mmCIF file of C-alpha atoms and ligand atoms in Angstrom:
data_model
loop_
_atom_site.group_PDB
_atom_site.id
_atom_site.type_symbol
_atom_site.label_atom_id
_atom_site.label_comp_id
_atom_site.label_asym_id
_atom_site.label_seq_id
_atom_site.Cartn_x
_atom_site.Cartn_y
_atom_site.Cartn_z
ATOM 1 C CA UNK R 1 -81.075 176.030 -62.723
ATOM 2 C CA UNK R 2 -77.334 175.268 -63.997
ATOM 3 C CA UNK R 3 -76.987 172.774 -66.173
ATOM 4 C CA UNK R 4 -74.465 170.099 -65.018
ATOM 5 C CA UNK R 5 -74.014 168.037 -68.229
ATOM 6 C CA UNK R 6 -74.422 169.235 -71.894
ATOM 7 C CA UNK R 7 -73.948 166.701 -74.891
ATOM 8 C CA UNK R 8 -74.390 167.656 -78.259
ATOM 9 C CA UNK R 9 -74.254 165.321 -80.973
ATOM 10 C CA UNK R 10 -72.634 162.972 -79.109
ATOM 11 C CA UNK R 11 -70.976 159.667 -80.708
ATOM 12 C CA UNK R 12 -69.758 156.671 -79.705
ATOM 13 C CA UNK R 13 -67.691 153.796 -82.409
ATOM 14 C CA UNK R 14 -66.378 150.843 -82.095
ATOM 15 C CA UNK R 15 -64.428 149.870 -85.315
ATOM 16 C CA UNK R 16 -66.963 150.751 -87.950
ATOM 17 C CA UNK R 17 -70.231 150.191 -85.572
ATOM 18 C CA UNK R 18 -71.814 153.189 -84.190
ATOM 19 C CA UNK R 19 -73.347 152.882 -80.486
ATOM 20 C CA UNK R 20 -74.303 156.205 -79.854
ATOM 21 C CA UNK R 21 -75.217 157.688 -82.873
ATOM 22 C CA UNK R 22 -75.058 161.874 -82.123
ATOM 23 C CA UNK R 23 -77.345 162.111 -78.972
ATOM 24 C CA UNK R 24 -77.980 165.539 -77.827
ATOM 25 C CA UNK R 25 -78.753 165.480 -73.655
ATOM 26 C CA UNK R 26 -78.798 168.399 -71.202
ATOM 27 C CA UNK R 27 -79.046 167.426 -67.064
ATOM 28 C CA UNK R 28 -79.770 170.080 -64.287
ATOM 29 C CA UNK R 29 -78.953 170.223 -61.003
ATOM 30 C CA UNK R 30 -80.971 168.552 -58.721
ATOM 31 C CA UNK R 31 -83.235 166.454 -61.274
ATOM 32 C CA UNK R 32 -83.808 162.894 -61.738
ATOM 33 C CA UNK R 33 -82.124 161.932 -65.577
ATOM 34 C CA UNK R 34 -82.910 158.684 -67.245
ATOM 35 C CA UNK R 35 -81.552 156.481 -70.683
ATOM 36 C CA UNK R 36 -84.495 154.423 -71.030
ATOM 37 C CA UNK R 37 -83.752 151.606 -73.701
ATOM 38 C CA UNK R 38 -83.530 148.138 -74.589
ATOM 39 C CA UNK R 39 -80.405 146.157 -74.690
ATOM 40 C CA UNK R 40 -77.572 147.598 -76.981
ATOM 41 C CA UNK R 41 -79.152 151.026 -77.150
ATOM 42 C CA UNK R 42 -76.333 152.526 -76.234
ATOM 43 C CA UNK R 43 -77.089 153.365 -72.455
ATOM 44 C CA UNK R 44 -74.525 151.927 -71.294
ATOM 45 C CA UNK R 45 -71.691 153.314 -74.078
ATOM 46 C CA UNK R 46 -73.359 156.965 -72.904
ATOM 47 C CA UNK R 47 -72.847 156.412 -69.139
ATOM 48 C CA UNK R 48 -69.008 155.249 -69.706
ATOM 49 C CA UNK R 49 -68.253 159.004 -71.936
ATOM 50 C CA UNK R 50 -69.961 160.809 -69.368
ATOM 51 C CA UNK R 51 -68.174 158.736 -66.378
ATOM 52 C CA UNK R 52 -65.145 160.325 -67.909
ATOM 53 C CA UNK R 53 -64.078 156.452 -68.454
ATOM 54 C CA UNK R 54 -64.410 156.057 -72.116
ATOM 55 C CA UNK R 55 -63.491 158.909 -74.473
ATOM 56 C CA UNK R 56 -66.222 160.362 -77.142
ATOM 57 C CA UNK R 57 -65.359 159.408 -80.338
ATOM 58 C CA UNK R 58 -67.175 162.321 -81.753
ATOM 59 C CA UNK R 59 -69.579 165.870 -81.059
ATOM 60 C CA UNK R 60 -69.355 168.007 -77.507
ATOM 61 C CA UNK R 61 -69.463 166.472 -73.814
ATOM 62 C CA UNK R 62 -69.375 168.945 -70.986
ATOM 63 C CA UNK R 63 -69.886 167.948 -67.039
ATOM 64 C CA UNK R 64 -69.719 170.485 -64.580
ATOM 65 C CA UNK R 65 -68.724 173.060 -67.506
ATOM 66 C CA UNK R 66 -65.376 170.356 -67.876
ATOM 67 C CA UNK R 67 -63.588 168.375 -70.951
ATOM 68 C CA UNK R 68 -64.402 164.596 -69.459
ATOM 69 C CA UNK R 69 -61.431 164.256 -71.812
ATOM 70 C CA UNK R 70 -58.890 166.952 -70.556
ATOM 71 C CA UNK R 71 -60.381 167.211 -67.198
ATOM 72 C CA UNK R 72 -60.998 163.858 -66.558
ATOM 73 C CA UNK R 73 -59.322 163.330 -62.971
ATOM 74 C CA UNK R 74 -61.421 166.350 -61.944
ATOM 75 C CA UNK R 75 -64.855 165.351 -63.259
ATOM 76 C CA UNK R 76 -64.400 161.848 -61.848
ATOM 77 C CA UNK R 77 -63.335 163.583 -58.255
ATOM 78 C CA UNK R 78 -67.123 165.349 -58.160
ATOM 79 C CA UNK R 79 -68.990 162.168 -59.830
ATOM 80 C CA UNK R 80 -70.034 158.655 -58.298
ATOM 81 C CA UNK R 81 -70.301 156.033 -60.811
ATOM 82 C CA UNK R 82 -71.965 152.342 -60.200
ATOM 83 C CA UNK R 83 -71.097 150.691 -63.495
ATOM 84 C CA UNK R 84 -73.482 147.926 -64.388
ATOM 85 C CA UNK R 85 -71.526 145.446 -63.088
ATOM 86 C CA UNK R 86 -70.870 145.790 -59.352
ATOM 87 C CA UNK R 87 -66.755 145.774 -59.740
ATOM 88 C CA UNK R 88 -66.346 145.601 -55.565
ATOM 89 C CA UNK R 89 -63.228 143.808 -54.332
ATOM 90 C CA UNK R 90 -64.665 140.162 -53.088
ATOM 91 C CA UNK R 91 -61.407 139.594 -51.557
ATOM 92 C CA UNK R 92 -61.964 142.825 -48.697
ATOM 93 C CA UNK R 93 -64.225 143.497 -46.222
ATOM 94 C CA UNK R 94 -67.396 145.688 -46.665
ATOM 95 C CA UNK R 95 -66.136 148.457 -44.655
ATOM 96 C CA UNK R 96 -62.246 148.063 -46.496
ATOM 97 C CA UNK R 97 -64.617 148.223 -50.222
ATOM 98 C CA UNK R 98 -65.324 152.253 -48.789
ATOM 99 C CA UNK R 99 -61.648 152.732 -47.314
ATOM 100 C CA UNK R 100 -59.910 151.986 -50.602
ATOM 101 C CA UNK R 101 -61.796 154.194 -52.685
ATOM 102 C CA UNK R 102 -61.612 156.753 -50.108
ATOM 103 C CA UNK R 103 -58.234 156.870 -49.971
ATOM 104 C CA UNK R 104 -58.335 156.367 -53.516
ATOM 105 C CA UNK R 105 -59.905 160.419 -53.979
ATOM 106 C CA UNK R 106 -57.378 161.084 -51.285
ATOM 107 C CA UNK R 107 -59.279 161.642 -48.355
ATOM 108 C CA UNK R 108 -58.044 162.117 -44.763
ATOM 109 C CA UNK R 109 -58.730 159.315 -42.854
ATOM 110 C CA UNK R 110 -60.682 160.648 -40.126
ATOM 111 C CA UNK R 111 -63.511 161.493 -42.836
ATOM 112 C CA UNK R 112 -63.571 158.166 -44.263
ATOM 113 C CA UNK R 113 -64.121 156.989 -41.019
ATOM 114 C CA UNK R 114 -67.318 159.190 -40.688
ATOM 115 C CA UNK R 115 -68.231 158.822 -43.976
ATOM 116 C CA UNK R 116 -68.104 154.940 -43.791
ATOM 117 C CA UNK R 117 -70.026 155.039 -40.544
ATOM 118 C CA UNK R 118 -72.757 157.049 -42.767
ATOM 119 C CA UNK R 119 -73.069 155.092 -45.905
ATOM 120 C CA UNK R 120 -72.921 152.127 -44.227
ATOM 121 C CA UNK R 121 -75.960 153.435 -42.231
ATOM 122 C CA UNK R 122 -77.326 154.532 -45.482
ATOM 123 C CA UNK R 123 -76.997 151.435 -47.167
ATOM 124 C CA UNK R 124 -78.110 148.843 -44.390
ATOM 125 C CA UNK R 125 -74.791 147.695 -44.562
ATOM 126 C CA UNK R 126 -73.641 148.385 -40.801
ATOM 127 C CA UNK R 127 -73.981 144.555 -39.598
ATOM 128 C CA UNK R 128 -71.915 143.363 -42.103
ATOM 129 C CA UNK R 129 -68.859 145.829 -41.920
ATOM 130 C CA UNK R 130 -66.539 143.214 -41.059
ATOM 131 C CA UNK R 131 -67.438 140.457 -43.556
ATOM 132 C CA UNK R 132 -66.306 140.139 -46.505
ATOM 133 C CA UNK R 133 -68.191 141.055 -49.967
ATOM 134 C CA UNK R 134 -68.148 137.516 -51.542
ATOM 135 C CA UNK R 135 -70.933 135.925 -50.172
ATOM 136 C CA UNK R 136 -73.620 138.837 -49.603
ATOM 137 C CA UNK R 137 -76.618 138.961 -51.483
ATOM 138 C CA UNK R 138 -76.784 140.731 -55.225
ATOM 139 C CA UNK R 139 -78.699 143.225 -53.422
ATOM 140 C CA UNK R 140 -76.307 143.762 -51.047
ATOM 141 C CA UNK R 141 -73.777 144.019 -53.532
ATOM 142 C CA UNK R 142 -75.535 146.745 -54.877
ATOM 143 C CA UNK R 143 -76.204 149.005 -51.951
ATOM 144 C CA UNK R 144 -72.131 148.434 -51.166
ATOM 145 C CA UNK R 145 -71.272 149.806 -54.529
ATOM 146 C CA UNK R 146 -73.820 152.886 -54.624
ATOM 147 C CA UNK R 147 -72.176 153.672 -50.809
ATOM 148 C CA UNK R 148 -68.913 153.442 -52.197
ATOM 149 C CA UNK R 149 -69.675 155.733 -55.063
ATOM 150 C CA UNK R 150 -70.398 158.511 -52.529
ATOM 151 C CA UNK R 151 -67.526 158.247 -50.459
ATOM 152 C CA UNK R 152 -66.166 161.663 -52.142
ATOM 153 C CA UNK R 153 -69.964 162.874 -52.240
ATOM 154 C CA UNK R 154 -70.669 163.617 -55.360
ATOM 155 C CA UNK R 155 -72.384 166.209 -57.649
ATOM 156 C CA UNK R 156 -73.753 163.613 -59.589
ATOM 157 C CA UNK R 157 -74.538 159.964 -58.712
ATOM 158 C CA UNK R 158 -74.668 157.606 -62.281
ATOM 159 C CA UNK R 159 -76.380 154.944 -61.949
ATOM 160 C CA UNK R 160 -76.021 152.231 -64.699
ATOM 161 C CA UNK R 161 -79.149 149.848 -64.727
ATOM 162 C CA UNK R 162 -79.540 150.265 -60.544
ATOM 163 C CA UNK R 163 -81.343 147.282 -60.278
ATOM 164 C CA UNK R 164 -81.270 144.757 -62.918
ATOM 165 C CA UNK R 165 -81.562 140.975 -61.448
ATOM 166 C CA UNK R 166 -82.547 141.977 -57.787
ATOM 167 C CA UNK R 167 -85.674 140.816 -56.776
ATOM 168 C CA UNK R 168 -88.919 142.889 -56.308
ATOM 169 C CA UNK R 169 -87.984 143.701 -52.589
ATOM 170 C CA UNK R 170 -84.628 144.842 -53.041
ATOM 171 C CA UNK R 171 -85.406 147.026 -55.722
ATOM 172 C CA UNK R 172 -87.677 148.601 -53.807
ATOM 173 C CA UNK R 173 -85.145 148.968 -50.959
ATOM 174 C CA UNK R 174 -82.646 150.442 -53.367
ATOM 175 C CA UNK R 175 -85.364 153.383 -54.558
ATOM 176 C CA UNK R 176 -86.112 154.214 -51.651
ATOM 177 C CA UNK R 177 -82.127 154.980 -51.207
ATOM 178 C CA UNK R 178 -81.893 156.841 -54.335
ATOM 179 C CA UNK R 179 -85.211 159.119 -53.487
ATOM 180 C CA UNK R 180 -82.879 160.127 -49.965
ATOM 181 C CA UNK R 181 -80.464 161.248 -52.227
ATOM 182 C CA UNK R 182 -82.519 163.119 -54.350
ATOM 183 C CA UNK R 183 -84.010 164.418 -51.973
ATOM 184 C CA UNK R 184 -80.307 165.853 -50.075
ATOM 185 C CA UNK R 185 -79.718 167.127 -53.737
ATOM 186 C CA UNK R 186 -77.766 164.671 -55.903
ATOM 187 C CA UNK R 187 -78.308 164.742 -59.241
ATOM 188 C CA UNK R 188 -79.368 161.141 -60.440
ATOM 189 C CA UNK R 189 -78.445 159.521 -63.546
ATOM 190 C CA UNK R 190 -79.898 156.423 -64.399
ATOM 191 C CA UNK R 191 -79.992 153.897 -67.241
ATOM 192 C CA UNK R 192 -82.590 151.636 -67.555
ATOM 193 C CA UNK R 193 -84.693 148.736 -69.415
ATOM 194 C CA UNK R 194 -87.811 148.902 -66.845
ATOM 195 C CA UNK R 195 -90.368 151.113 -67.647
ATOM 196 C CA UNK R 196 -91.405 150.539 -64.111
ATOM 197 C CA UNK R 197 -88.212 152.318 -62.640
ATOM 198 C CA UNK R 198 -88.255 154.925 -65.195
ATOM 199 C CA UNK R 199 -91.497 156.060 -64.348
ATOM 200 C CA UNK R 200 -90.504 155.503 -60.511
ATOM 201 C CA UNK R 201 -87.079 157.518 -60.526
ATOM 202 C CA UNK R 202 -87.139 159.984 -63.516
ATOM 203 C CA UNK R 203 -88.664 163.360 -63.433
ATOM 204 C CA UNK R 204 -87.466 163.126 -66.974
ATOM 205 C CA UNK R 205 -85.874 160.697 -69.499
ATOM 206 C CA UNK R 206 -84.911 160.008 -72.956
ATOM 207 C CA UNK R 207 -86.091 157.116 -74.664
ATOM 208 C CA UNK R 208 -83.293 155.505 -76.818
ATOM 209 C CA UNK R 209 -82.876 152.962 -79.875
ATOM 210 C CA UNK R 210 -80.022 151.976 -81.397
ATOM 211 C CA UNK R 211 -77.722 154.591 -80.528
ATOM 212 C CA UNK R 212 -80.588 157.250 -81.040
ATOM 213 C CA UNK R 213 -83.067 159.620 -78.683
ATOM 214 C CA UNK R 214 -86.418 159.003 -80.250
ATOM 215 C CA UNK R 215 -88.152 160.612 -77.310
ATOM 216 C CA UNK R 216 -87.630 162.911 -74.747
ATOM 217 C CA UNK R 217 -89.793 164.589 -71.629
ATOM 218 C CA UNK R 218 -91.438 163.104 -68.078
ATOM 219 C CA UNK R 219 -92.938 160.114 -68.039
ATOM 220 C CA UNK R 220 -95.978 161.618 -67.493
ATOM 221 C CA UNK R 221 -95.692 163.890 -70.738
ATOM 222 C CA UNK R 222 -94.520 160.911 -73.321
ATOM 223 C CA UNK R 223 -97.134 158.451 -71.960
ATOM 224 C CA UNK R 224 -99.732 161.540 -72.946
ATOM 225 C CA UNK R 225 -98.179 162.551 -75.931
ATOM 226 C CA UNK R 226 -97.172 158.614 -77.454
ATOM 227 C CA UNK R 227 -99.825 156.711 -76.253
ATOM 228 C CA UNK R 228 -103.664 156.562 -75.079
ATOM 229 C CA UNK R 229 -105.030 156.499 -71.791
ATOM 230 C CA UNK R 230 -105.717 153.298 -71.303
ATOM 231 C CA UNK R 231 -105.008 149.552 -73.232
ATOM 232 C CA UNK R 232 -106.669 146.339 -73.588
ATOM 233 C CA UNK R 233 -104.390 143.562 -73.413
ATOM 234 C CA UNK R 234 -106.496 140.757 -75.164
ATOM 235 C CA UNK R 235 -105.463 137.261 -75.615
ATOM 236 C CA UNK R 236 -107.627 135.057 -78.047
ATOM 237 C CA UNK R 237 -107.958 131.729 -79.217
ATOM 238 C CA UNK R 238 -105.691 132.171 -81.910
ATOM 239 C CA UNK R 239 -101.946 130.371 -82.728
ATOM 240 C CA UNK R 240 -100.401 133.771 -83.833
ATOM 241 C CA UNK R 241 -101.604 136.986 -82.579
ATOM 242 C CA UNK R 242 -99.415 138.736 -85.152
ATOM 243 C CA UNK R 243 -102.048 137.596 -88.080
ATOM 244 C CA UNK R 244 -104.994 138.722 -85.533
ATOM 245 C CA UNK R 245 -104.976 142.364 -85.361
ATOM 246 C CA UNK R 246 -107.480 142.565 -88.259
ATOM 247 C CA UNK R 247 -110.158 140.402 -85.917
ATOM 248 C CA UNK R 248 -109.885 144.106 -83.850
ATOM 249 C CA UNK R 249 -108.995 146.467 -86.621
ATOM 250 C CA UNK R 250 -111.038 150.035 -86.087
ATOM 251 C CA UNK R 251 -111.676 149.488 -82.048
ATOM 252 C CA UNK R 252 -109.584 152.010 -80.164
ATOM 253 C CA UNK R 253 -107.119 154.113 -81.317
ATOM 254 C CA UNK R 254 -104.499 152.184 -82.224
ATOM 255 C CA UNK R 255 -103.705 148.101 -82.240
ATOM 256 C CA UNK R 256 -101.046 146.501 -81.148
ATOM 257 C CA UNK R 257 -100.184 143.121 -82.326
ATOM 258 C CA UNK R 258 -97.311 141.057 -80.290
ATOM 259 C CA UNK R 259 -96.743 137.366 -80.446
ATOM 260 C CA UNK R 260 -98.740 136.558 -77.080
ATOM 261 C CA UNK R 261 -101.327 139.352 -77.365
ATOM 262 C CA UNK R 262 -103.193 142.022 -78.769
ATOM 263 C CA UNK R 263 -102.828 145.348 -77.426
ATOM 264 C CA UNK R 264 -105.676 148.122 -78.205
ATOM 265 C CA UNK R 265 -104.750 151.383 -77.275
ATOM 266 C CA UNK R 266 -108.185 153.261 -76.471
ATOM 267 C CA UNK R 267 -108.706 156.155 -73.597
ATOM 268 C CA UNK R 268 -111.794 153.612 -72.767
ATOM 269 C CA UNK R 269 -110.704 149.965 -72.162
ATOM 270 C CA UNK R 270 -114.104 148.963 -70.729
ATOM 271 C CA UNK R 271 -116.011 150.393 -74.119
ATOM 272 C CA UNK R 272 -113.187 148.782 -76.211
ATOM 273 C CA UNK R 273 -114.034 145.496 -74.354
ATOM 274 C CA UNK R 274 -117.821 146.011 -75.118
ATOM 275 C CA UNK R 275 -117.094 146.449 -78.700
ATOM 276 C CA UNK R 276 -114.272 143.223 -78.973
ATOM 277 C CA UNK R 277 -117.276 141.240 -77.616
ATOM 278 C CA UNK R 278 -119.857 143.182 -80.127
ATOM 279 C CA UNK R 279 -117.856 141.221 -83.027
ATOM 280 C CA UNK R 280 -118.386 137.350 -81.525
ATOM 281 C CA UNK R 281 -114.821 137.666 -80.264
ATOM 282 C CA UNK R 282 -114.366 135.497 -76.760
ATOM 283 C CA UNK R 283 -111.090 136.743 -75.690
ATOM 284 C CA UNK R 284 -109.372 134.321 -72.833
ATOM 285 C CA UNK R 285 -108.232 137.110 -70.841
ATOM 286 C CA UNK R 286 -109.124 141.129 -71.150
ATOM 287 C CA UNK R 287 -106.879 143.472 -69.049
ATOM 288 C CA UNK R 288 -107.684 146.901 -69.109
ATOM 289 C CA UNK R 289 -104.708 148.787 -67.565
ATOM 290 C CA UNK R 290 -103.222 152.175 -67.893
ATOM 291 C CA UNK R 291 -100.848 153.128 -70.635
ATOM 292 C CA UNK R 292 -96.891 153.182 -69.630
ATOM 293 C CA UNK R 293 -93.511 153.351 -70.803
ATOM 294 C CA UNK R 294 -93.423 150.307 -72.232
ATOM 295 C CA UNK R 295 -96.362 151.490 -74.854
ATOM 296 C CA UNK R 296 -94.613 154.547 -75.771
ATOM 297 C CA UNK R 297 -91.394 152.689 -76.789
ATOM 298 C CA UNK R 298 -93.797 149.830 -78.621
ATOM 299 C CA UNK R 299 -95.445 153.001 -80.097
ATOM 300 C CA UNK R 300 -91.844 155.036 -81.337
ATOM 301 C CA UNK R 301 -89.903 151.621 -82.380
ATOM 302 C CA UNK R 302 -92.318 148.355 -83.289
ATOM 303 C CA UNK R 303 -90.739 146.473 -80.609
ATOM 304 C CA UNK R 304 -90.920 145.957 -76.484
ATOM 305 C CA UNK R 305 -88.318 146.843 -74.208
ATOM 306 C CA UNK R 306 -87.282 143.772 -72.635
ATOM 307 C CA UNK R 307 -87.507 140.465 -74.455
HETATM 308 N N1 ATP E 1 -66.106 147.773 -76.193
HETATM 309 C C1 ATP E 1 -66.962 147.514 -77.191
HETATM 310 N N2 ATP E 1 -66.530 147.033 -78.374
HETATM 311 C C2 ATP E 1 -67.401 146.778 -79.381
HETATM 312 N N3 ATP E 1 -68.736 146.974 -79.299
HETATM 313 C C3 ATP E 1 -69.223 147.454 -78.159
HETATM 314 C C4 ATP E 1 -68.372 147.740 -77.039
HETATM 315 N N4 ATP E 1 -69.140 148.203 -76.031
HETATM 316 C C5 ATP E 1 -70.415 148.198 -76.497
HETATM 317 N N5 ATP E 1 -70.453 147.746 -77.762
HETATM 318 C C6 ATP E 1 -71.677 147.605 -78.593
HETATM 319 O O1 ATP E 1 -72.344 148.833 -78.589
HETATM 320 C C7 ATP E 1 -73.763 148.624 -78.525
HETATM 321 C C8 ATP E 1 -74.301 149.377 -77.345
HETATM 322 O O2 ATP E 1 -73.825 148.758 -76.161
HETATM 323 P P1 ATP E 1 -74.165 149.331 -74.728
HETATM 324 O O3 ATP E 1 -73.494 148.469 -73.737
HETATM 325 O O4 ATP E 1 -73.886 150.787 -74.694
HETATM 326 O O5 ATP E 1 -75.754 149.118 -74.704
HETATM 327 P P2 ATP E 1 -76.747 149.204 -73.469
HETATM 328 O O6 ATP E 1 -77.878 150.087 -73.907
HETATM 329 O O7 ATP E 1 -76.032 149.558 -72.238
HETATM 330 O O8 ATP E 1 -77.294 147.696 -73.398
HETATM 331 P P3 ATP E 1 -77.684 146.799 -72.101
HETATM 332 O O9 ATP E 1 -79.107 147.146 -71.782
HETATM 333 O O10 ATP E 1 -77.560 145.409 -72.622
HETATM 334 O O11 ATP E 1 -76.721 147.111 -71.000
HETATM 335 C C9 ATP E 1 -73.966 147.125 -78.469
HETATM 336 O O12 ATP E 1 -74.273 146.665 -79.762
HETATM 337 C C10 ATP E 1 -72.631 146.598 -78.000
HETATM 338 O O13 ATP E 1 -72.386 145.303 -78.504
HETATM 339 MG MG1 MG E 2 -75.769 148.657 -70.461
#
């Protein structure tokens, strides 16, 4: 498979603070890419170099075998890019949002037409051709600007944090978009802070921290590798649950202690539960769920994803 982007000890400054700190990445065509991270990893500072928007301030960047910096114009003519903020023109009509940027990559008009009539399709956007972008929904909003970064059909489709503050719904409206286009063969990039949507979209991902990779495979491969089968999420009559993790010390694998909660890591919740009960503990709620993302960044960094 031919690799579409190669980064190798990539670096990104601003003034004397580092925000991607020599990351090395490789995407292939065809697969599902993720930045999984918390806020100010650096996803976003990644996604701009590779957009050809923002030049590297240091290391190698290739996309499609181009200089993002020398070549830019010609990488950005095979890429679609949906920034993190939705940067649509409220003033215009849905349907003008697609014609601008179509004419934009210098398209003939008759295949704007059809490709409008498409994405529009594609992004459940055909009622509302004629009004204008201010007053749709965020999810709307959305959809419009992943259809308008395909109006040149791209190679590669980056997608900075896809769905960040749409609700439950829409974000499930908006995967099921981007598994169509996976599926028709666009290679996906996506950042994200939800474990959930990592798991969901990524056939593989790198887990980042302050500028830094501190993890890298499926989802499937760093749950197995960083964390235990399952958890028990235990919350006890306590103030602090930070002070608490010696009440559990020695059950499971691995504790866990947050603010909240206690979090055993054990590939048997149920026995876990048995022996949490064994020591005259009471716990006000036991969960026993399976491990996720979310555990294996706890696990690599001391601290949760989203605050
Ligand atoms: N133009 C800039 N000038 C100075 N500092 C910047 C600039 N852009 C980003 N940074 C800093 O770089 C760090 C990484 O920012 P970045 O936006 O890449 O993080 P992110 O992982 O996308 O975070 P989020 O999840 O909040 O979107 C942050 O500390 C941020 O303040
Ligand atoms: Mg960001």
């Amino acid at each position: 498979m031919s690799i579409l982007l190669r980064a190798r000890g990539l670096t990104k400054t601003f003034g004397d603070f580092t925000a991607v700190d020599g990351i090395d990445v490789e995407v292939r065509q065809g697969e599902s890419f993720g930045f999984l991270g918390p806020n100010g990893a650096g996803k976003s500072s990644t996604m701009k170099m590779v957009a050809a928007t923002s030049p590297p301030s240091g290391g190698e960047l290739s996309i499609f075998g181009l200089d993002p910096v020398t070549d830019g114009a010609a990488v950005r003519a095979r890429l679609g890019n949906c920034p993190q903020q939705d940067n649509l023109d409220e003033e215009i009509t849905v349907e003008e949002n697609l014609h601008v940027y179509g004419r934009y990559f210098g398209l003939p008009r008759s295949v704007i037409r059809e490709r409008t009539d498409e994405l529009l399709d594609f992004a459940q956007l055909s009622e509302r051709r004629k009004d204008k972008v201010e007053p749709l929904s965020g999810g709307m909003k959305r959809r419009l600007t992943i259809a308008r970064s395909l109006i040149n059909n791209p190679e590669i489709l980056l997608l900075d944090e896809p769905t960040t503050g749409l609700d439950p719904q829409a974000r499930h409206v908006l995967w099921d978009r981007l598994f169509r286009l996976k599926r028709q063969g666009v290679t996906l990039i996506i950042t994200t802070h939800y474990m959930d949507e990592a798991e969901q979209l990524c056939d593989r991902l790198v887990v980042m921290d302050h500028g830094r990779i501190v993890a890298e495979g499926s989802p499937r491969s760093l749950i197995e590798t960083h964390s235990s089968r399952e958890v028990l999420e235990l919350r006890l009559e306590v103030d602090d649950h930070l002070a608490a993790g010696d009440l559990v010390a020695g059950i499971g694998e691995r504790v866990e202690a947050l603010p909240d909660r206690l979090l055993l890591y054990t590939d048997h919740g149920d026995g876990a539960l048995e022996a949490v009960h064994a020591r005259g503990l009471r716990p006000i709620s036991a969960i026993v769920r399976r491990s996720t993302l979310e555990d294996v960044f706890l696990h690599l960094t001391g601290r949760t994803l989203v605050d």
